[in-house]
Short mmCIF file of C-alpha atoms (C1' of nucleotides) in Angstrom, two decimals:
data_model
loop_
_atom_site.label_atom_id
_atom_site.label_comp_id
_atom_site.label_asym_id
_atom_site.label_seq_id
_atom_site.Cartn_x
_atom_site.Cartn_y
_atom_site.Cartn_z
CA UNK M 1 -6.45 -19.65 29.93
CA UNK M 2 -3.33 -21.67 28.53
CA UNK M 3 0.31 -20.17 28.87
CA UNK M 4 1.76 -17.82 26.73
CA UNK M 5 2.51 -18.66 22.79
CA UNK M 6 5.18 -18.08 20.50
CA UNK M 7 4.99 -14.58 19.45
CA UNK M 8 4.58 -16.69 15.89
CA UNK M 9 1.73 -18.10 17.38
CA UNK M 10 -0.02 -15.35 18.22
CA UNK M 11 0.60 -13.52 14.94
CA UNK M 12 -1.36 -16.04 13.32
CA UNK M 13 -3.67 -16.39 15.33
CA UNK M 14 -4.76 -12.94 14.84
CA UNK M 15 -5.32 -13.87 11.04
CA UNK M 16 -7.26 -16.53 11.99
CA UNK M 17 -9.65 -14.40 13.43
CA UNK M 18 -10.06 -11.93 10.78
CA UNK M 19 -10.98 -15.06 8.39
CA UNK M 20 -12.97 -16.58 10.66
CA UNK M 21 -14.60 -13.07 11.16
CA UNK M 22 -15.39 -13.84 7.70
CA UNK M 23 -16.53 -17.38 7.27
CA UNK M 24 -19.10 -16.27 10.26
CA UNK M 25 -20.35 -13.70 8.08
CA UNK M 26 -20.71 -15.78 5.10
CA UNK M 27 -22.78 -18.30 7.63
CA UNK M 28 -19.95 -21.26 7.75
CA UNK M 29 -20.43 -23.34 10.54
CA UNK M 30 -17.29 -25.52 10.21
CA UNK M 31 -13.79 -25.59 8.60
CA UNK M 32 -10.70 -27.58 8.42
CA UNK M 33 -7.55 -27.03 9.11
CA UNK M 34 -6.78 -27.39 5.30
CA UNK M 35 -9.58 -24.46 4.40
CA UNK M 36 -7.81 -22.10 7.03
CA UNK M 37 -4.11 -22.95 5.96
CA UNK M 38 -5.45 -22.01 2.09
CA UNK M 39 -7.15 -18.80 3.03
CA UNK M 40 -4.20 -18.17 5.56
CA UNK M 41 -1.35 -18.62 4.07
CA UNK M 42 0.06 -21.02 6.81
CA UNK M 43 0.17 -24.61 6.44
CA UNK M 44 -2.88 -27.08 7.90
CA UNK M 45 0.19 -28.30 10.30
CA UNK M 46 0.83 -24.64 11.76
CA UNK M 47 -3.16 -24.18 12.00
CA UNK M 48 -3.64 -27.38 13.95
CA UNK M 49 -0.52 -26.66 16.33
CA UNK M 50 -1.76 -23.17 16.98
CA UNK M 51 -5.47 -23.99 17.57
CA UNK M 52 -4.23 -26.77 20.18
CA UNK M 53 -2.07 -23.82 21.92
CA UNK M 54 -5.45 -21.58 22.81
CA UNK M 55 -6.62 -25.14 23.88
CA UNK M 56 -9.57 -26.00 21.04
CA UNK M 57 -10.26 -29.13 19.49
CA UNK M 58 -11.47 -30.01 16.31
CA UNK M 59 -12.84 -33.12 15.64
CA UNK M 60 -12.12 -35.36 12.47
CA UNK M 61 -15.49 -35.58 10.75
CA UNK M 62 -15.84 -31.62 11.30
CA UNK M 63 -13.31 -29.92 11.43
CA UNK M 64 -13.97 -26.74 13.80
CA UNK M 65 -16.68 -24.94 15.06
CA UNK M 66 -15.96 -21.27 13.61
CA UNK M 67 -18.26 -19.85 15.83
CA UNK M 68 -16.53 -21.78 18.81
CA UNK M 69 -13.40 -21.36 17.67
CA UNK M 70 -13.27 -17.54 17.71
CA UNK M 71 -14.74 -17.79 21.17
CA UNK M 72 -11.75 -19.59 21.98
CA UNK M 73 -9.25 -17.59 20.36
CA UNK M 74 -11.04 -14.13 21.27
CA UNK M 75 -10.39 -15.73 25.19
CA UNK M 76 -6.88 -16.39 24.37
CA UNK M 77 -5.61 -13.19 22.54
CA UNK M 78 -8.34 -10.72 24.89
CA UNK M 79 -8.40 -9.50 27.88
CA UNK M 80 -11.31 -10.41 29.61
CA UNK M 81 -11.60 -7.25 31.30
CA UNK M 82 -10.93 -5.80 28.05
CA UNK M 83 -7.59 -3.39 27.71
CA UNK M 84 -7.57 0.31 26.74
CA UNK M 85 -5.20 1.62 23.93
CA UNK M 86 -3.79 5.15 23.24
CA UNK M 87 -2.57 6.95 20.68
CA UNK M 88 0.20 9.99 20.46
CA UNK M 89 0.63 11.78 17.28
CA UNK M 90 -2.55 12.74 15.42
CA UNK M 91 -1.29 13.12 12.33
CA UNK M 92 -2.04 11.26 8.33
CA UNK M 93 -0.96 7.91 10.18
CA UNK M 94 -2.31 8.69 13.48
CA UNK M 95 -5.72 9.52 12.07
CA UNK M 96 -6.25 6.31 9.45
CA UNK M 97 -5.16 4.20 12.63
CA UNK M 98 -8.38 5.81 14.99
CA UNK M 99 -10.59 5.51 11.48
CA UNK M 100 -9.66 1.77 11.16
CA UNK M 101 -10.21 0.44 14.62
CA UNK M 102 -12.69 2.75 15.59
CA UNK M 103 -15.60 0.55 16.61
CA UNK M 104 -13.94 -2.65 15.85
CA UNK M 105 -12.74 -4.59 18.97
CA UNK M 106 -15.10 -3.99 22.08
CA UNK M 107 -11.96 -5.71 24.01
CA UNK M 108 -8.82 -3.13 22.49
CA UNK M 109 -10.69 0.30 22.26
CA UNK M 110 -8.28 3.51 21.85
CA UNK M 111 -10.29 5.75 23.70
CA UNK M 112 -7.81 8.41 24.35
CA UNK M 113 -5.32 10.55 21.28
CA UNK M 114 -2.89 12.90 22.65
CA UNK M 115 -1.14 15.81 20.14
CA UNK M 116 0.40 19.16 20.40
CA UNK M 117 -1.79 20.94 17.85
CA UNK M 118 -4.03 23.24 19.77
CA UNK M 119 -6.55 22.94 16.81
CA UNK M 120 -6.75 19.34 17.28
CA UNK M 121 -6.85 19.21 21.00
CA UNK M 122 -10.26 19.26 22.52
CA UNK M 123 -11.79 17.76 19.35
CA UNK M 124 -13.02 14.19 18.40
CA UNK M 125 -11.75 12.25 15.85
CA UNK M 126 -13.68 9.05 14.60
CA UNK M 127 -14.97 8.64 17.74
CA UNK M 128 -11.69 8.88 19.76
CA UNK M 129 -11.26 12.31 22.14
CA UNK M 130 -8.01 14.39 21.72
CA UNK M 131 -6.19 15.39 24.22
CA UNK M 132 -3.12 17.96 24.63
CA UNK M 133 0.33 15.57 25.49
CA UNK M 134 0.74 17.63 29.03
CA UNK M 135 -2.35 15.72 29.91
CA UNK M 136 -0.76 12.18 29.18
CA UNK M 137 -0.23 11.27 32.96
CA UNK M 138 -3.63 12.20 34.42
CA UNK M 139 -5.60 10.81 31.17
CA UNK M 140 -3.62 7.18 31.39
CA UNK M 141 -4.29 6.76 35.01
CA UNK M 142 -7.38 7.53 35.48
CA UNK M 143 -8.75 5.48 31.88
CA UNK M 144 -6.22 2.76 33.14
CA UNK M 145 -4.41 2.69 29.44
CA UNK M 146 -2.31 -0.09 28.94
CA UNK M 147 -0.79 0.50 25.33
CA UNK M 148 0.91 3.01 23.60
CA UNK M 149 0.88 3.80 20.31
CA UNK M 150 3.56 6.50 18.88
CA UNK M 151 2.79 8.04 15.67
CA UNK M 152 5.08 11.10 16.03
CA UNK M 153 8.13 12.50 14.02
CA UNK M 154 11.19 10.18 14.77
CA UNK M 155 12.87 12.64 16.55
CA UNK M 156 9.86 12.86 19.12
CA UNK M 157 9.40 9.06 19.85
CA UNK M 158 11.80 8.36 22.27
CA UNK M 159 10.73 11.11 24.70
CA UNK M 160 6.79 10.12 24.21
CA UNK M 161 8.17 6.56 24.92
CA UNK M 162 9.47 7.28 28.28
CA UNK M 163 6.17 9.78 29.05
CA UNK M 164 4.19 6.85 28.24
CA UNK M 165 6.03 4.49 30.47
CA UNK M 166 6.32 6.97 33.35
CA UNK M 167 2.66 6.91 32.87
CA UNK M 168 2.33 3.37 33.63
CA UNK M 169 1.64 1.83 29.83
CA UNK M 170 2.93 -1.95 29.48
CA UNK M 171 2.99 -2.43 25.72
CA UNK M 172 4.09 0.35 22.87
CA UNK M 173 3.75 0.13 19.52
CA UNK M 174 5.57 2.44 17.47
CA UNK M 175 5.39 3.72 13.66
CA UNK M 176 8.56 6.02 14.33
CA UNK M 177 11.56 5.19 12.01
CA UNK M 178 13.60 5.29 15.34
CA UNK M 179 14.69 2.39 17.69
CA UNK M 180 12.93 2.76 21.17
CA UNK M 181 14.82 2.17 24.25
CA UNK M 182 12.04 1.03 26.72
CA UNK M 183 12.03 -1.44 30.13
CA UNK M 184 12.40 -4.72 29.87
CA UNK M 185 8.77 -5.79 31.57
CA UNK M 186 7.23 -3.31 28.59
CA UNK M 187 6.41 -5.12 25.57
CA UNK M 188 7.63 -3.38 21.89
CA UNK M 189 6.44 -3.45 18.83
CA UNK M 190 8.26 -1.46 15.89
CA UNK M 191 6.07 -1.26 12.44
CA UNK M 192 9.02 -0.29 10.33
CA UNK M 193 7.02 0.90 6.90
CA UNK M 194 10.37 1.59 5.30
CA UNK M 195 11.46 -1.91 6.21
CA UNK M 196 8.68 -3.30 4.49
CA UNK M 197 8.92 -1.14 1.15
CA UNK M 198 12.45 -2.10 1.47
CA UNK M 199 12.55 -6.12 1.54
CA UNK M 200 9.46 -6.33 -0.76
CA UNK M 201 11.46 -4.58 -3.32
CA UNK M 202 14.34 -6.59 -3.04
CA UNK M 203 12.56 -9.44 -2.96
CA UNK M 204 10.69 -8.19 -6.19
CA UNK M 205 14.07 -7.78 -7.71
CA UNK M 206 15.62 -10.96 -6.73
CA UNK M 207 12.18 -12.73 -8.11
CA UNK M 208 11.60 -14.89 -5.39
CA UNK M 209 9.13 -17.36 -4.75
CA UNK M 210 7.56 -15.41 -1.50
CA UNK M 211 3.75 -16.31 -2.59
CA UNK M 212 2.51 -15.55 0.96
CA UNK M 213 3.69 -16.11 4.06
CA UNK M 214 1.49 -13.64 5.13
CA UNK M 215 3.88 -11.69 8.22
CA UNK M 216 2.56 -14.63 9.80
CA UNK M 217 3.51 -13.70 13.38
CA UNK M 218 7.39 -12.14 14.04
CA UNK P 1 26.30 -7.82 -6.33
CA UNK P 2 26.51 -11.15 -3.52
CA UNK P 3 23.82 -13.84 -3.98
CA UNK P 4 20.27 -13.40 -2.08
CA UNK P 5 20.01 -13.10 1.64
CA UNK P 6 17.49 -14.34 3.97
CA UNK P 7 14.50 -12.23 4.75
CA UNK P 8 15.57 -11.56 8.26
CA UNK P 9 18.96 -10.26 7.58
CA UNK P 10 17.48 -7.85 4.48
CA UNK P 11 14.90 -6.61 7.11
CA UNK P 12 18.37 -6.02 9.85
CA UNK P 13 20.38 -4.24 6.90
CA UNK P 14 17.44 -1.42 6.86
CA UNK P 15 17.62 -0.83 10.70
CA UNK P 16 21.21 -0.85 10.38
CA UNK P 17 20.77 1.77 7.47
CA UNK P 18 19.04 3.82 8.85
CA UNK P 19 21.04 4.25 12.31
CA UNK P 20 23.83 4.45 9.95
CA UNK P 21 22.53 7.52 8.10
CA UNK P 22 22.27 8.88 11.72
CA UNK P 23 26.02 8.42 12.59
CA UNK P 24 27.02 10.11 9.30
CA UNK P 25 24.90 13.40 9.98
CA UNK P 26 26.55 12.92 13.80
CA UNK P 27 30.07 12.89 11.96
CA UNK P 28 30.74 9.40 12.98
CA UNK P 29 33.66 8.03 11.06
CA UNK P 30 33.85 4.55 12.65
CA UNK P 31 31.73 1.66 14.42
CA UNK P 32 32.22 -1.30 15.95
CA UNK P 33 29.45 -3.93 15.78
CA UNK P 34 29.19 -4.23 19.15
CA UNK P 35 27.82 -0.78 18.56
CA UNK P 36 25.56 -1.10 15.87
CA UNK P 37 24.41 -4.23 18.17
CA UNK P 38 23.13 -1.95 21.01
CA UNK P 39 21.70 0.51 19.04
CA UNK P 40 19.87 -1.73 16.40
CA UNK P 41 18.39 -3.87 19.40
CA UNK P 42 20.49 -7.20 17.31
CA UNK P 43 23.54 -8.89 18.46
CA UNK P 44 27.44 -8.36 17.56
CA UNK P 45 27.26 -11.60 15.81
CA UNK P 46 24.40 -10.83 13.98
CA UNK P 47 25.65 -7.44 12.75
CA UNK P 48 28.98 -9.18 11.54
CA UNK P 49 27.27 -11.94 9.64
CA UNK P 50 25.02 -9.76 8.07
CA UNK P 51 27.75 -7.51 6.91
CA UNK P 52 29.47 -10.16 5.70
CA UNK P 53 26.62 -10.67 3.49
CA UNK P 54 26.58 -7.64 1.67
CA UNK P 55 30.65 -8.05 1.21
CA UNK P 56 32.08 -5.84 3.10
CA UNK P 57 34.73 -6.05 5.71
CA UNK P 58 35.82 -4.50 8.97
CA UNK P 59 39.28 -4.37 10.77
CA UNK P 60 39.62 -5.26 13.96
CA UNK P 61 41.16 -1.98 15.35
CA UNK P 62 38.78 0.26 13.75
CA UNK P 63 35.56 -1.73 13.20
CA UNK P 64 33.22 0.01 10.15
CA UNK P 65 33.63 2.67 8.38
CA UNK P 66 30.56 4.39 8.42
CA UNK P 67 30.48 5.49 4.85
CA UNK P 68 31.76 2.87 3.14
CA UNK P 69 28.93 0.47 5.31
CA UNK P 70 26.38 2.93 4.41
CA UNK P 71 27.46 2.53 0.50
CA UNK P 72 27.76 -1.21 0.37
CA UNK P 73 24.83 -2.05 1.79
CA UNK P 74 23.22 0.85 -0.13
CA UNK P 75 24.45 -1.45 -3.45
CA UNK P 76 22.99 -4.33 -2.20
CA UNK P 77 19.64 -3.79 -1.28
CA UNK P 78 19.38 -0.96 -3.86
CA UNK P 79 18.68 -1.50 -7.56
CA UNK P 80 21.60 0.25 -9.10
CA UNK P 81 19.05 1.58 -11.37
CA UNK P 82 16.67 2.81 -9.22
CA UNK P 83 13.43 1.24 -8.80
CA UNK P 84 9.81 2.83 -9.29
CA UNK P 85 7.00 2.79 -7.11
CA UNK P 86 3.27 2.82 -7.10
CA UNK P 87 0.73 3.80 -4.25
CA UNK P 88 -3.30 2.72 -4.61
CA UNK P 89 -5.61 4.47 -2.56
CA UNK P 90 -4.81 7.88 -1.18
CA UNK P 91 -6.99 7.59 2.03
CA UNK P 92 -5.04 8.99 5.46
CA UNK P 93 -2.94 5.96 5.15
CA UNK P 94 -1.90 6.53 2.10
CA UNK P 95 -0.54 10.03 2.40
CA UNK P 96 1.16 9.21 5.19
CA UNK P 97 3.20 6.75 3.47
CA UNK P 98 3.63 9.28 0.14
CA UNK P 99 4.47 12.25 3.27
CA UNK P 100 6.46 10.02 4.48
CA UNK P 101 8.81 8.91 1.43
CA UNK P 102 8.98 12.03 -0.25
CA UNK P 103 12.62 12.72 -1.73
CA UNK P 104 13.82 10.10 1.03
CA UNK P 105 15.29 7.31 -1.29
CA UNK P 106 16.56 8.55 -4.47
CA UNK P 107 16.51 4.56 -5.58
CA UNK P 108 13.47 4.19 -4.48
CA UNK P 109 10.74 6.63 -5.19
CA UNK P 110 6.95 6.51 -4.79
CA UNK P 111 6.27 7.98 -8.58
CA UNK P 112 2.56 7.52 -9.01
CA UNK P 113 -0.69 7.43 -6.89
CA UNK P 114 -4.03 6.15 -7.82
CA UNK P 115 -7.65 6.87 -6.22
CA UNK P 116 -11.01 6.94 -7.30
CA UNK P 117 -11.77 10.21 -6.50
CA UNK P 118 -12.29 12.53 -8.96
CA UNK P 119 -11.30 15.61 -6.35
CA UNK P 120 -7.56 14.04 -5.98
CA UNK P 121 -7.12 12.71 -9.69
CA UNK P 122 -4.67 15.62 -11.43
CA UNK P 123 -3.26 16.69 -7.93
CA UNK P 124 0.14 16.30 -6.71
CA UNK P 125 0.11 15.10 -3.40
CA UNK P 126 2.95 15.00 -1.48
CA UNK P 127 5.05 15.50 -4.74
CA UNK P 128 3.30 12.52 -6.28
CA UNK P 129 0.92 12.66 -9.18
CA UNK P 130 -2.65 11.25 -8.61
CA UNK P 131 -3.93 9.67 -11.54
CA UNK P 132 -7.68 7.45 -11.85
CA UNK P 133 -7.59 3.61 -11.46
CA UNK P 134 -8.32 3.56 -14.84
CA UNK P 135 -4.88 5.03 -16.29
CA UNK P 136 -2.89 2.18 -14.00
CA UNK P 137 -2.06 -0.51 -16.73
CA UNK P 138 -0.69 2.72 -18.54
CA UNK P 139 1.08 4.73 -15.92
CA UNK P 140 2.72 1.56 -14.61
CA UNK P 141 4.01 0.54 -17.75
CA UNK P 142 5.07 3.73 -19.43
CA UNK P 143 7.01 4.63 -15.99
CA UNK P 144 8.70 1.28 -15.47
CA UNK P 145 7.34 0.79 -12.10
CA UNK P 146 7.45 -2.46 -10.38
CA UNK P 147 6.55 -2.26 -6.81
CA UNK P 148 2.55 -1.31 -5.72
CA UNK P 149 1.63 -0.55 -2.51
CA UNK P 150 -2.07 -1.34 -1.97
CA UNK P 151 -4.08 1.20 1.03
CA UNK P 152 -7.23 0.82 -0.24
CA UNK P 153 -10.00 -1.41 1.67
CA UNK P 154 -9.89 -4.85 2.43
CA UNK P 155 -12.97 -5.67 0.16
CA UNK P 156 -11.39 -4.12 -2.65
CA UNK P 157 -7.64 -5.00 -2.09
CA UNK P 158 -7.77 -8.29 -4.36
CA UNK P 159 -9.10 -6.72 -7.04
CA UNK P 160 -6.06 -3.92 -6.89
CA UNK P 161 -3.74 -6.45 -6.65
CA UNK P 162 -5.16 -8.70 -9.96
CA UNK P 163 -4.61 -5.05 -11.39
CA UNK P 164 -1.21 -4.69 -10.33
CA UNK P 165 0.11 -8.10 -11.23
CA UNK P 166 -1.75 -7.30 -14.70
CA UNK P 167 0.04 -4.09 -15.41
CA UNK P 168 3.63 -6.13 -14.74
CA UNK P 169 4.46 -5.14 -11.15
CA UNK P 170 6.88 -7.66 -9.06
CA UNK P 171 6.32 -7.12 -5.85
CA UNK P 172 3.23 -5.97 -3.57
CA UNK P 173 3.28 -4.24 0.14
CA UNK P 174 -0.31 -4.54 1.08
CA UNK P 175 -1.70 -2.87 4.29
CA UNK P 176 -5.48 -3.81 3.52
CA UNK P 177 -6.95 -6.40 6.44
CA UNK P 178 -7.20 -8.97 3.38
CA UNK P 179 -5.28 -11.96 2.51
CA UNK P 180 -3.81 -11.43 -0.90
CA UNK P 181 -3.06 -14.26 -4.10
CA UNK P 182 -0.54 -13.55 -6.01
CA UNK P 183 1.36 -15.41 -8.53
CA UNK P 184 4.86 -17.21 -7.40
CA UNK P 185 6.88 -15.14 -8.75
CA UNK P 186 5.84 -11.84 -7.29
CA UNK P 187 7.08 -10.84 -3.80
CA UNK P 188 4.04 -9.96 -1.32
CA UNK P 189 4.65 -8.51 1.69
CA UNK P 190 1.74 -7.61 4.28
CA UNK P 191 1.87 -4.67 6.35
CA UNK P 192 -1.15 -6.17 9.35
CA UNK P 193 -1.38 -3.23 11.45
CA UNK P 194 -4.13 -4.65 13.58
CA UNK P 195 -1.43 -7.71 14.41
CA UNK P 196 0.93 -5.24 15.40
CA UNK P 197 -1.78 -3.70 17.93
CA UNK P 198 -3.42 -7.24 19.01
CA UNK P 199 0.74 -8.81 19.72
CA UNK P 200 1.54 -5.84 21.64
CA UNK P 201 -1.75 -5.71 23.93
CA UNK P 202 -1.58 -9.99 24.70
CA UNK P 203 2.28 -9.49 25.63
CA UNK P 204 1.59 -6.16 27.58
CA UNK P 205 -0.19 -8.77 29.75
CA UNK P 206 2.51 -11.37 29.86
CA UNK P 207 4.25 -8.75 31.49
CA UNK P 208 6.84 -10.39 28.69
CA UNK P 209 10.61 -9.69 28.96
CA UNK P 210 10.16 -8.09 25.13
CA UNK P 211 12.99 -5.21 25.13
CA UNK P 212 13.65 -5.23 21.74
CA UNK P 213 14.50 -7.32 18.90
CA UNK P 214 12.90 -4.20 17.11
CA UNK P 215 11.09 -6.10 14.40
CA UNK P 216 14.73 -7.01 12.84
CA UNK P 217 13.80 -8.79 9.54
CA UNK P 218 10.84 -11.55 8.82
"C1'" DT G 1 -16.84 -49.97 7.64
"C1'" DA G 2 -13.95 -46.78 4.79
"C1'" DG G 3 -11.87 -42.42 4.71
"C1'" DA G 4 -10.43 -38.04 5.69
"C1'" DT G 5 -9.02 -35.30 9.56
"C1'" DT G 6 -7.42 -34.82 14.10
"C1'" DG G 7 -3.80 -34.63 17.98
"C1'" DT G 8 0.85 -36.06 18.80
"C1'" DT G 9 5.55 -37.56 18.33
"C1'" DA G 10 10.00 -37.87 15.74
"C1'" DA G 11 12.98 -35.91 12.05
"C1'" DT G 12 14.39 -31.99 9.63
"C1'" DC G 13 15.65 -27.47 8.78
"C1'" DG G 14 17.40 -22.82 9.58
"C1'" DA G 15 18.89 -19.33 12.35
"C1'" DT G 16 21.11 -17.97 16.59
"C1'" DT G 17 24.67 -18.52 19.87
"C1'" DA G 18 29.06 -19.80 21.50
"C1'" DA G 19 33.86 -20.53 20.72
"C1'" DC G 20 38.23 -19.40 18.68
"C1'" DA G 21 42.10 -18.53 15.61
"C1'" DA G 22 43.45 -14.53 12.72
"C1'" DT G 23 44.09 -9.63 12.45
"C1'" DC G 24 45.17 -4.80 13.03
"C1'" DT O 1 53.60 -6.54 22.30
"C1'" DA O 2 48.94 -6.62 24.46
"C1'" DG O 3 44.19 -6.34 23.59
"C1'" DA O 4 39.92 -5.83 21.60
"C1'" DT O 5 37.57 -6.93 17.38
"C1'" DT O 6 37.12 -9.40 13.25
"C1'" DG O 7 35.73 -13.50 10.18
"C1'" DT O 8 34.65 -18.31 10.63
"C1'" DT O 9 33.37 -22.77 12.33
"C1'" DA O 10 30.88 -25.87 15.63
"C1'" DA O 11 27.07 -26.36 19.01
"C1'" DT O 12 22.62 -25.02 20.37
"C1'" DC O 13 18.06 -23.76 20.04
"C1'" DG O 14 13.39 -23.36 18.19
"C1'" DA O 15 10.18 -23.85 14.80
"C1'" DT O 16 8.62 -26.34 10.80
"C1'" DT O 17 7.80 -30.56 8.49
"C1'" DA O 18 6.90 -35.32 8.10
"C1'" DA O 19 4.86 -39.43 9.87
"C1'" DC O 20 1.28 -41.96 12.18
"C1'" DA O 21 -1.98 -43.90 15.45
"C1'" DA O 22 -6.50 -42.34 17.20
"C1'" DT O 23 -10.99 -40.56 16.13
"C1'" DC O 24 -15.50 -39.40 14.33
#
DNA sequence: TAGATTGTTAATCGATTAACAATC
DNA sequence: TAGATTGTTAATCGATTAACAATC
């Protein structure tokens, strides 16, 4: 298992494996740098750099294996012991985020949601078991959660941030419009949905040229 | 109005918006970047250059005034004459995002929905009509609107977007699992929630010195 | 072999950081 | 005035792009 990538790198990489989720669907056994950099987004350059970084070669007549390939980059991006998510905040967000992975990646499972809502509490939803918030601690430990995800009203996210790293979680990612103050050895992610409205309607006033780019990574 | 700015500082100027919006309900009156630095998760440098780029200046005893920041940047990533949104698919996702921007941005308002389903066609969800796919090219026309904001499913996100470029919009935030084309000249942004998850798990194992940086722009 | 693609190195580009005179 | 902050310029850093020999 290679070093750690740019957090570029890995951004992409995880597109890369949703087309090449794809191609193996469609029953492609091979594809070149050029094919992924057209379906990507990214350029063949980029592609080639980031395959070499999860440490798979491609050969000239061929291209790449897609079958190998996303063996390679599933070993890179996954944990081999496979890691367990959370979620807090089972609200509209909170609910189309357990509908959406539910069932999707046997190596990042959210198998526990935590809310206040005694209705919701107790119940299952899309296949993920609710729990009440005072049970954060216990339910982390003992299902060895490593990730966070907050999906609660700004003004709750920084205390469910500390509860969840009290509890031992090494990576948040949070849909609160709120800026997280969280350890440095915890990773952060902020999905800023107002940022994004934002820039892509400047950016549709201004009438750039933005034709993809994807997200691409940062 | 000052000339374009570069993605990452348009996506800064919305953190720094929004923390801004907090100071004013806080009665704040003045800030120095070194201020806006620590709370945004950017540096004092960056806060002052991008400042600079939406014209306005600070004095060195008093730093920012709060209101005045809060209206100049408000000119410069606002359309002075408002712009009109559109929202596809009103699955969980979707309301969450209409919930979400409801009377928040008087420039900026999500005017329109569109689903298949007959049950939410006619209702106002959220404060925002629902109207059939069908009605789009008219809808999005007769209301001026040029943003879209696809949450429908991946397999049918391309097909939304053709339909959105047809009916005139300039700029797409897509949070399908899909690779989008769009012509040049209309901004695409994409919204890849299951990035978001798979960066934060592979740097939760780095154990990666990740405190912030927030998201801040690209 | 001929030819397109690969892995790899050097050049370019842009943003961040550091440094500093000007300012209140 | 003294001192911290501002706007601005130069140096640094990292990623992207371009170029090219090696490969199948």
């Amino acid at each position: 298992m290679p070093t750690a990538a740019s957090e570029k790198t890995v951004g992409r990489l995880t597109i890369y494996r949703r087309l090449l989720d794809e191609l193996v669907s469609a029953g492609t056994e091979n594809v070149y740098s050029h094919e992924l950099a057209t379906m990507s987004g990214c350029t063949a350059a980029q592609v080639r750099r980031d395959l070499m970084a999860v440490g798979y070669s491609g050969t000239p007549t061929r291209g790449y294996n897609v079958r190998d390939l996303l063996d390679s980059i599933g070993k890179f991006l996954d944990d081999p012991a496979g890691q367990q998510v959370a979620l807090v905040g089972v609200g509209n967000l909170g609910r189309a985020i357990l509908a959406y992975f539910a069932g999707r990646r046997p190596k990042l499972r959210i198998v526990a949601a935590f809310d206040n809502d005694p209705y919701k509490v107790g119940r299952v939803i899309h296949g993920c078991r609710c729990y009440g918030t005072g049970e954060m601690p216990d339910v982390i430990r003992e299902q060895a959660i490593s990730v966070g995800i907050i999906t609660v009203p700004a003004t709750a996210a920084q205390t469910v941030a500390d509860q969840l790293v009290r509890a031992g979680i090494r990576g948040i990612l949070n849909f609160a419009p709120a800026t997280l103050r969280v350890p440095p050895n915890v990773s952060l992610e902020h999905n800023d949905i107002t940022m994004y409205l934002e820039k892509v309607s400047y950016f549709a006033r201004q009438g750039n040229r933005r034709e993809k780019k994807e997200r691409q990574g940062d």
